[in-house]
Amino acid sequence: MVVKTPTVPKGGFHDHNPHLVKAVTEHFIEPLEGEKLSGPDSKKVVLARENLIDFTEHTYLRYKTEKFHAHICENLDKVVAGETRHLMLFAPPQHGKSELVSVRLPPFWLAKRPDMPIALISYGDTLAKRNSRMARDVFLTPQYKQVFPHMMPDKENWRMKDWHVANHKGYVISAGLDGPITGHGFGLGIIDDPIENWAAAQSDVIRENAWQWWKGTFKTRMWEEGSIILMMTRWHEEDLGGQILASEGRVEEGGRWKVLSYAAIAEEPDEKLGILPDILGREPGEALAPSRYSYEYLREIEKDAPRVFLAEYQQRPTKPKGQMFKIGNVNYVDSLPEAVGTLHPDTGELLAMGFGKGVWYVRYWDLAATEEEMFSRNPDYTVGTLMALYRTDKVNALGKKIFRPYVLDVIRRRLDPEGVADLIYDTAILDTAKVPIRIEQEGGAAGKTLIHGYIILLQGFDVDGDSPTGKKAVRATPIAGQFNAGNLLVLKAIWNREWLNELAGFPFGGHDDQVDSLSGAYKLITGEETRFRESKFVSV
């Protein structure tokens, strides 16, 4: 097989282009002797015009396509078609994802949507420029010209940092995460590897800089009708992908982002550990791209750094050892005693509480501290936990009735004070006046004033403040014990994932709002404060 430089028109930007020669050497291979390039109307060329995977195979003859790559391309085609506008791809390193997303997709996109510019972003300017150069060189190959003969380069705007197509508004600009993209709007934003390495991912400062860049620079340059692709290896629970999902949510949970997460080695599904059925339908133990990395080789990598492997290769970043909550012991339920509540027959969502005999309820709110905190680094959430305590007919060894605590609902939002007040009011209406409301009360006059304001706002409801004492970890110990013993029953719902993630990280995680709300609700509903049990809770 012979490497050959394609013939391109001479003049200006084409002459003596070492980057073009290098890229062609890597990506363009002359057909075998006796074999000709497919005709413009051949099936191969027609498919290459319509599907990214066929385009990739046509313009990069050595590319080894596996099921993983085809699956990525199917979803990238949906981005090109406008069906998906927010796509996250989590996949292990060196598995061929950048070749598809950062090199082949840009010239394919420009042929399909020539008036929508592209921003290619990476953690550093060097990597971003390399991807841009390689994408630009694909644009100049005979194969590309054969598939999209109408596409021509703009000779007056053909630079390393940005290159434009003739007779259209489309172009590609590349930059590092902190690089200059101001002054440029774009219809497709591709973020490829926003974090350089493991050490950088463990830095609070670097993660925060990436988050602020996302909010203050990148999103402000996106066109309203534009699309975003974030492709990365997971490094940390609060890496850029994790923070965006915490803020904007997943499609299946009513949020914005479609998430494709590919483990290097397929795992046995485990709902308690958050391991979903394999996205490609692989059997446990199957490697993601066997022609690149075998199962045996991946296991050797895992031996050197298990925690790093779990994050980078399996896309499951974890906190250091020492968590209070043993996540594998979570006890999910998809049905409730009639006395406790009624679920939707199709979705399993909580429709109404039962208010039966021997059932107590509380909605406990942990509020984000102040309005100023909304603009601080990684601000806290306002969280409201709905808990029920059910007195069963069973007795323990001492002949006492057995009580079972249920977590029925968790609301978690980042809001300004006015938004928080609206949220608490609206939730109270849905819960009804039979559900007591408790709000964690900060010390001092400001805390008393805040609670007094909510008592006025929620006239007709049983609302009061609660002033917790002691360290957070100590306060969480009773409910952690129930959780770890499997005695805490948790209703299956869309909030489970983020809730369980926070419990897994406690007390080392970046947030503890859900844990505080949970421990507060449990303290009150189990009668550790006797006066609440006797006078504040409703038992119908």
XYZ file of C-alpha atoms in Angstrom:
540
model
C 0.000 0.000 0.000
C 1.496 3.347 -1.045
C 1.168 6.665 0.724
C 0.392 9.432 -1.724
C -0.085 13.170 -1.435
C -3.334 14.320 -3.065
C -3.167 16.787 -5.910
C -4.465 20.186 -4.874
C -4.509 23.503 -6.723
C -1.320 25.528 -6.321
C -1.205 29.034 -5.028
C -1.275 30.784 -1.688
C -2.198 28.607 1.240
C -1.662 25.312 -0.631
C 2.038 25.716 -1.356
C 4.613 24.047 0.864
C 2.158 23.099 3.602
C 4.029 20.673 5.894
C 0.926 20.135 8.003
C -0.998 18.989 4.964
C 1.760 16.569 3.974
C 1.956 15.132 7.484
C -1.791 14.753 7.777
C -2.011 13.096 4.384
C 0.759 10.715 5.379
C -1.286 9.748 8.430
C -4.744 9.710 6.925
C -4.704 9.254 3.172
C -3.688 5.938 1.666
C -3.741 5.301 -2.051
C -5.982 2.372 -3.061
C -4.294 -0.922 -3.807
C -2.965 -1.440 -7.328
C -5.814 -1.949 -9.735
C -8.309 -0.340 -7.380
C -9.750 3.084 -8.195
C -11.501 5.648 -6.100
C -15.234 5.034 -6.123
C -17.263 7.013 -8.629
C -19.229 10.042 -7.441
C -22.495 8.107 -7.617
C -21.233 4.828 -6.181
C -22.967 3.351 -3.166
C -19.906 3.987 -1.021
C -19.818 7.680 -1.875
C -23.570 8.065 -1.453
C -23.349 6.510 2.013
C -20.393 8.748 2.870
C -22.548 11.792 2.106
C -25.217 10.658 4.534
C -23.495 8.931 7.465
C -20.478 9.979 9.473
C -19.181 6.447 9.951
C -19.215 5.838 6.191
C -17.612 9.237 5.639
C -14.879 8.336 8.124
C -14.159 4.996 6.477
C -14.112 6.633 3.031
C -11.718 9.429 3.992
C -9.548 7.385 6.354
C -9.022 3.977 4.780
C -7.083 2.559 7.712
C -9.687 3.431 10.310
C -10.803 0.338 12.229
C -14.494 0.630 12.959
C -15.912 -1.222 15.922
C -19.424 -1.244 17.331
C -18.409 1.503 19.729
C -17.398 3.843 16.895
C -20.529 3.123 14.875
C -22.671 3.899 17.918
C -20.935 7.234 18.460
C -21.413 8.144 14.799
C -25.113 7.275 14.889
C -25.539 9.827 17.646
C -23.308 12.407 15.982
C -25.484 12.084 12.874
C -28.413 13.113 15.065
C -26.506 16.219 16.117
C -25.861 17.089 12.468
C -29.549 16.572 11.701
C -30.567 18.830 14.589
C -32.302 16.039 16.501
C -29.833 16.221 19.406
C -28.452 19.570 20.494
C -26.666 18.691 23.733
C -24.554 15.542 23.660
C -22.024 14.244 26.170
C -19.650 11.415 25.316
C -17.727 9.740 28.131
C -15.192 7.190 26.914
C -11.730 5.875 27.863
C -8.529 7.369 26.438
C -6.984 6.327 23.126
C -10.092 4.549 21.823
C -10.587 6.607 18.655
C -13.208 9.070 19.844
C -11.291 12.248 18.940
C -10.773 11.053 15.377
C -14.534 10.928 14.951
C -15.618 13.998 16.889
C -12.795 16.495 16.396
C -11.295 15.453 13.051
C -13.975 13.866 10.839
C -17.106 15.581 12.137
C -16.073 19.219 11.379
C -15.630 18.812 7.578
C -18.721 16.588 7.466
C -20.740 19.183 9.422
C -19.619 22.040 7.167
C -20.806 20.156 4.091
C -24.201 19.610 5.703
C -24.558 22.946 7.499
C -22.137 25.280 5.710
C -23.372 28.449 7.369
C -22.916 27.261 10.950
C -19.361 27.820 12.275
C -17.572 25.390 14.581
C -15.496 26.012 17.707
C -12.973 23.265 18.500
C -11.942 23.501 22.153
C -9.535 21.446 24.228
C -7.648 21.861 27.491
C -4.732 23.430 25.638
C -4.211 25.458 22.513
C -1.735 22.948 21.039
C -4.178 20.035 21.083
C -7.031 22.185 19.777
C -4.899 23.425 16.870
C -3.741 19.909 16.069
C -7.331 18.705 15.820
C -8.247 21.713 13.688
C -5.296 21.131 11.358
C -6.181 17.483 10.886
C -9.825 18.366 10.213
C -8.722 20.999 7.709
C -6.475 18.513 5.939
C -9.389 16.091 5.554
C -11.193 18.924 3.784
C -8.423 18.973 1.133
C -8.302 15.261 0.311
C -9.575 13.865 -3.015
C -11.971 11.652 -1.094
C -13.632 14.676 0.495
C -13.856 16.435 -2.861
C -15.413 13.306 -4.304
C -18.090 13.132 -1.600
C -18.784 16.869 -1.401
C -17.622 18.436 -4.710
C -19.378 21.724 -3.973
C -17.230 22.463 -0.905
C -14.250 24.761 -1.498
C -11.772 26.461 0.851
C -11.762 30.227 1.208
C -8.215 31.101 0.107
C -8.331 34.478 1.819
C -9.203 32.931 5.186
C -7.217 29.731 5.497
C -5.103 29.844 8.624
C -4.048 27.442 11.302
C -6.183 29.076 13.987
C -9.274 29.455 11.804
C -10.212 28.262 8.335
C -13.267 29.195 6.309
C -15.252 27.657 3.480
C -15.883 29.595 0.301
C -19.275 31.163 -0.451
C -20.643 30.354 3.004
C -20.500 31.656 6.563
C -19.068 28.456 7.986
C -15.602 28.209 9.481
C -13.627 26.375 12.160
C -11.894 28.154 15.013
C -9.729 26.369 17.577
C -8.635 27.429 21.048
C -7.559 26.144 24.421
C -9.925 26.324 27.355
C -8.698 29.801 28.260
C -7.981 30.792 24.677
C -9.501 33.620 22.638
C -12.954 32.799 21.288
C -14.482 36.166 22.106
C -15.717 37.890 18.993
C -16.659 34.562 17.440
C -20.107 33.029 17.494
C -20.636 29.432 16.519
C -23.350 26.930 15.729
C -21.439 23.839 16.848
C -19.261 23.805 19.932
C -16.992 20.785 20.355
C -15.194 20.450 23.678
C -12.691 17.598 23.455
C -10.852 16.712 26.680
C -11.285 19.870 28.802
C -8.921 18.497 31.488
C -5.324 17.594 30.732
C -4.573 14.887 33.273
C -5.390 13.266 36.606
C -3.492 15.808 38.695
C -5.302 18.714 37.047
C -8.660 17.035 37.625
C -8.003 16.792 41.368
C -7.356 20.540 41.586
C -10.315 22.534 42.908
C -8.943 25.643 41.221
C -8.604 24.061 37.769
C -12.064 22.497 37.942
C -13.538 25.805 39.050
C -11.781 27.676 36.239
C -13.267 25.243 33.724
C -16.737 25.738 35.212
C -16.470 29.523 35.126
C -15.165 29.375 31.531
C -18.168 27.239 30.592
C -20.671 29.675 32.109
C -18.997 32.968 31.325
C -17.207 32.418 28.019
C -18.286 29.352 26.091
C -22.072 29.493 26.551
C -22.203 33.197 25.763
C -20.711 32.548 22.306
C -23.142 29.783 21.333
C -25.868 30.580 18.847
C -29.372 30.053 20.164
C -30.045 27.295 17.638
C -26.567 25.807 18.037
C -25.436 22.406 19.273
C -22.823 21.358 21.822
C -20.767 18.178 22.067
C -18.762 17.582 25.228
C -16.432 14.623 24.878
C -14.153 13.601 27.693
C -12.740 10.952 29.918
C -14.235 11.159 33.397
C -11.677 12.243 35.962
C -13.596 13.476 38.966
C -17.193 13.601 40.197
C -17.103 17.388 39.851
C -15.221 17.630 36.567
C -16.769 19.791 33.866
C -19.143 17.048 32.728
C -20.247 16.323 36.289
C -20.900 19.971 37.094
C -22.855 20.589 33.899
C -25.043 17.542 34.533
C -25.645 18.630 38.119
C -26.775 22.016 36.822
C -28.637 21.101 33.624
C -29.568 17.429 34.005
C -29.977 14.432 31.722
C -32.683 14.023 29.101
C -34.148 10.940 30.775
C -34.517 12.927 34.001
C -36.193 15.894 32.347
C -32.913 17.724 31.767
C -31.019 18.923 28.715
C -28.211 16.472 28.006
C -28.120 13.173 26.202
C -25.300 11.211 27.809
C -23.410 8.324 26.213
C -21.101 6.648 28.708
C -18.831 3.852 27.505
C -16.938 1.652 29.953
C -13.659 0.149 28.728
C -14.798 -3.191 30.152
C -18.508 -4.031 30.250
C -19.756 -4.586 33.799
C -22.582 -6.499 35.416
C -25.465 -4.058 35.912
C -25.849 -3.029 39.547
C -28.537 -0.507 40.320
C -27.228 0.107 43.818
C -23.801 1.044 42.490
C -25.279 3.050 39.626
C -24.030 0.620 36.957
C -26.587 0.644 34.155
C -26.977 -2.052 31.479
C -24.204 -1.687 28.922
C -25.004 0.967 26.331
C -23.799 -1.323 23.514
C -25.438 -4.482 24.839
C -22.092 -6.116 25.636
C -21.743 -9.023 27.999
C -19.797 -8.392 31.231
C -16.079 -8.632 30.575
C -16.173 -7.542 26.931
C -13.663 -4.862 25.963
C -14.938 -1.688 24.310
C -12.607 -1.783 21.300
C -10.807 -5.157 21.304
C -8.715 -4.359 18.229
C -7.176 -1.462 20.158
C -7.163 -2.688 23.761
C -7.796 -6.271 24.810
C -9.511 -7.274 28.037
C -6.221 -8.637 29.386
C -4.321 -5.432 28.653
C -7.017 -3.299 30.277
C -6.864 -5.398 33.434
C -3.121 -4.819 33.576
C -3.758 -1.075 33.458
C -6.311 -1.440 36.247
C -3.805 -3.160 38.556
C -1.543 -0.122 38.599
C -4.202 2.373 39.731
C -7.694 0.944 40.443
C -9.285 4.278 41.375
C -7.858 6.000 38.313
C -9.010 3.116 36.112
C -12.530 3.284 37.535
C -12.726 6.957 36.582
C -10.796 7.193 33.305
C -11.663 3.819 31.810
C -14.990 2.881 33.400
C -16.384 6.440 33.610
C -17.199 6.038 37.302
C -15.157 8.569 39.288
C -15.224 7.968 43.038
C -14.200 9.679 46.233
C -11.381 8.363 48.435
C -12.210 5.565 50.863
C -13.911 6.419 54.154
C -17.503 7.253 53.208
C -20.209 6.932 55.847
C -22.862 5.543 53.507
C -22.296 2.079 52.031
C -23.927 2.704 48.690
C -24.231 -0.980 47.838
C -26.731 -1.319 50.697
C -29.289 1.109 49.312
C -32.764 -0.421 49.535
C -34.894 0.773 46.616
C -38.631 0.105 46.549
C -41.063 0.453 43.653
C -44.245 0.000 45.689
C -45.658 1.483 48.881
C -48.100 0.370 51.563
C -51.451 1.980 50.868
C -51.231 3.822 54.157
C -47.982 5.494 53.056
C -48.804 6.559 49.519
C -50.009 5.875 45.984
C -47.768 5.580 42.920
C -48.497 6.238 39.263
C -49.205 2.843 37.638
C -47.003 3.573 34.605
C -44.188 5.839 35.798
C -43.967 4.784 39.439
C -43.957 8.432 40.541
C -45.505 9.388 43.853
C -49.039 10.578 43.178
C -50.331 11.154 46.690
C -49.587 10.332 50.274
C -51.839 7.890 52.072
C -52.011 9.612 55.469
C -52.970 6.267 56.933
C -53.033 5.350 60.591
C -49.568 4.989 62.052
C -47.825 7.086 59.387
C -45.936 10.308 60.063
C -44.557 12.682 57.443
C -42.175 15.607 57.249
C -40.725 17.766 54.487
C -37.338 19.002 55.670
C -35.592 21.861 53.871
C -31.886 22.654 53.890
C -31.445 26.087 52.333
C -28.500 27.427 50.362
C -26.980 30.026 52.663
C -27.280 33.425 50.976
C -27.946 35.202 47.712
C -24.233 36.047 47.492
C -23.423 32.340 47.546
C -25.223 31.920 44.226
C -22.243 33.637 42.600
C -19.555 31.934 44.659
C -17.483 28.945 43.693
C -19.658 25.825 43.298
C -22.678 27.190 45.225
C -24.815 24.967 47.424
C -28.288 23.701 46.624
C -31.608 24.124 48.358
C -32.876 20.629 49.158
C -36.247 19.416 50.422
C -36.567 15.799 51.582
C -39.984 14.211 52.038
C -39.795 11.375 54.553
C -42.434 9.067 55.992
C -42.251 6.857 59.080
C -44.556 3.843 58.908
C -45.556 1.791 61.951
C -45.869 -1.746 60.606
C -47.851 -4.623 62.094
C -44.633 -6.524 62.779
C -42.921 -6.618 66.164
C -39.282 -6.958 67.114
C -37.696 -9.332 69.615
C -38.809 -7.062 72.462
C -42.415 -7.141 71.316
C -42.328 -3.547 70.092
C -43.849 -2.393 66.811
C -41.349 -2.038 63.953
C -41.159 1.379 62.280
C -39.871 1.733 58.698
C -38.573 5.069 57.369
C -39.231 5.920 53.695
C -37.572 8.568 51.530
C -40.400 9.481 49.159
C -39.115 12.558 47.342
C -36.050 14.786 47.130
C -36.113 18.226 45.495
C -32.735 19.829 44.737
C -32.373 23.245 43.098
C -29.970 26.159 42.761
C -32.152 29.251 43.139
C -32.044 32.812 44.381
C -33.932 33.577 47.638
C -37.134 34.525 45.818
C -36.981 31.322 43.797
C -36.434 29.306 46.980
C -39.516 30.834 48.593
C -41.606 30.019 45.513
C -40.266 26.464 45.485
C -41.076 25.836 49.144
C -44.551 27.333 48.747
C -45.374 25.351 45.600
C -44.091 22.146 47.181
C -46.177 22.733 50.295
C -49.302 23.054 48.148
C -48.525 19.739 46.448
C -47.692 17.979 49.713
C -50.855 19.427 51.358
C -51.197 20.972 54.821
C -51.111 17.536 56.448
C -47.346 17.370 55.903
C -45.316 19.341 58.477
C -42.575 21.545 57.067
C -39.278 21.998 58.854
C -36.570 24.403 57.687
C -33.009 24.297 58.936
C -32.501 27.487 60.899
C -29.196 29.336 60.998
C -28.123 30.951 64.265
C -28.710 34.568 65.160
C -31.399 37.099 64.410
C -31.184 36.564 60.642
C -32.117 32.911 61.029
C -35.123 33.755 63.223
C -36.256 36.425 60.785
C -36.054 34.012 57.861
C -38.141 31.361 59.604
C -40.681 33.979 60.699
C -41.000 35.013 57.054
C -41.767 31.454 56.007
C -44.343 31.056 58.783
C -46.144 34.116 57.393
C -45.793 32.875 53.794
C -47.129 29.421 54.654
C -50.172 30.343 56.720
C -52.352 27.297 57.270
C -49.339 24.952 57.219
C -47.426 23.423 60.115
C -44.067 25.120 59.544
C -41.215 25.760 61.932
C -37.455 26.089 62.100
C -34.990 23.481 63.263
C -31.593 24.393 64.690
C -29.256 21.415 64.340
C -26.261 21.115 66.634
C -22.974 19.286 66.308
C -20.885 18.346 63.302
C -22.588 17.262 60.102
C -21.021 13.792 60.153
C -22.232 13.222 63.722
C -25.749 14.339 62.798
C -25.742 11.968 59.833
C -24.640 8.938 61.860
C -28.150 7.690 62.834
C -29.533 7.752 59.294
C -26.286 6.319 57.900
C -26.708 3.376 60.257
C -30.250 2.758 58.994
C -29.101 3.119 55.384
C -26.186 0.721 55.793
C -28.429 -1.866 57.461
C -30.886 -1.686 54.559
C -33.644 -0.352 56.813
C -34.107 2.941 54.957
C -36.549 2.391 52.096
C -35.921 4.649 49.098
C -38.573 5.149 46.441
C -37.211 4.650 42.921
C -37.283 7.986 41.122
C -35.326 10.241 38.792
C -33.654 12.026 41.717
C -31.961 8.808 42.932
C -28.757 9.175 40.906
C -27.607 12.579 42.219
C -28.853 11.755 45.703
C -26.848 8.542 45.849
C -23.777 10.241 44.384
C -23.787 12.783 47.192
C -24.225 10.116 49.851
C -21.327 8.186 48.326
C -19.026 11.192 48.650
C -20.050 12.258 52.156
C -18.249 13.627 54.128
C -15.562 14.311 51.492
C -17.782 15.525 48.649
C -18.226 19.034 47.368
C -21.850 19.150 48.553
C -23.709 17.831 51.589
C -27.094 19.556 51.241
C -28.999 16.335 50.556
C -27.322 14.577 53.486
C -28.160 17.483 55.810
C -31.782 17.442 54.685
C -31.973 13.663 55.061
C -30.454 13.565 58.547
C -32.646 16.463 59.682
C -35.811 14.765 58.465
C -34.855 11.491 60.117
C -34.038 13.153 63.441
C -37.419 14.824 63.587
C -39.584 12.018 62.312
C -38.138 9.375 64.615
C -38.855 11.465 67.684
C -35.325 12.216 68.833
C -36.875 15.557 69.646
C -39.862 14.321 71.681
C -41.776 17.569 71.489
C -41.877 17.335 67.697
C -43.187 13.761 67.839
C -45.973 14.695 70.241
C -47.123 18.057 68.986
C -45.843 18.702 65.514
C -46.448 15.581 63.484
C -49.750 14.599 61.999
C -51.035 11.032 62.344
C -54.430 10.504 60.815
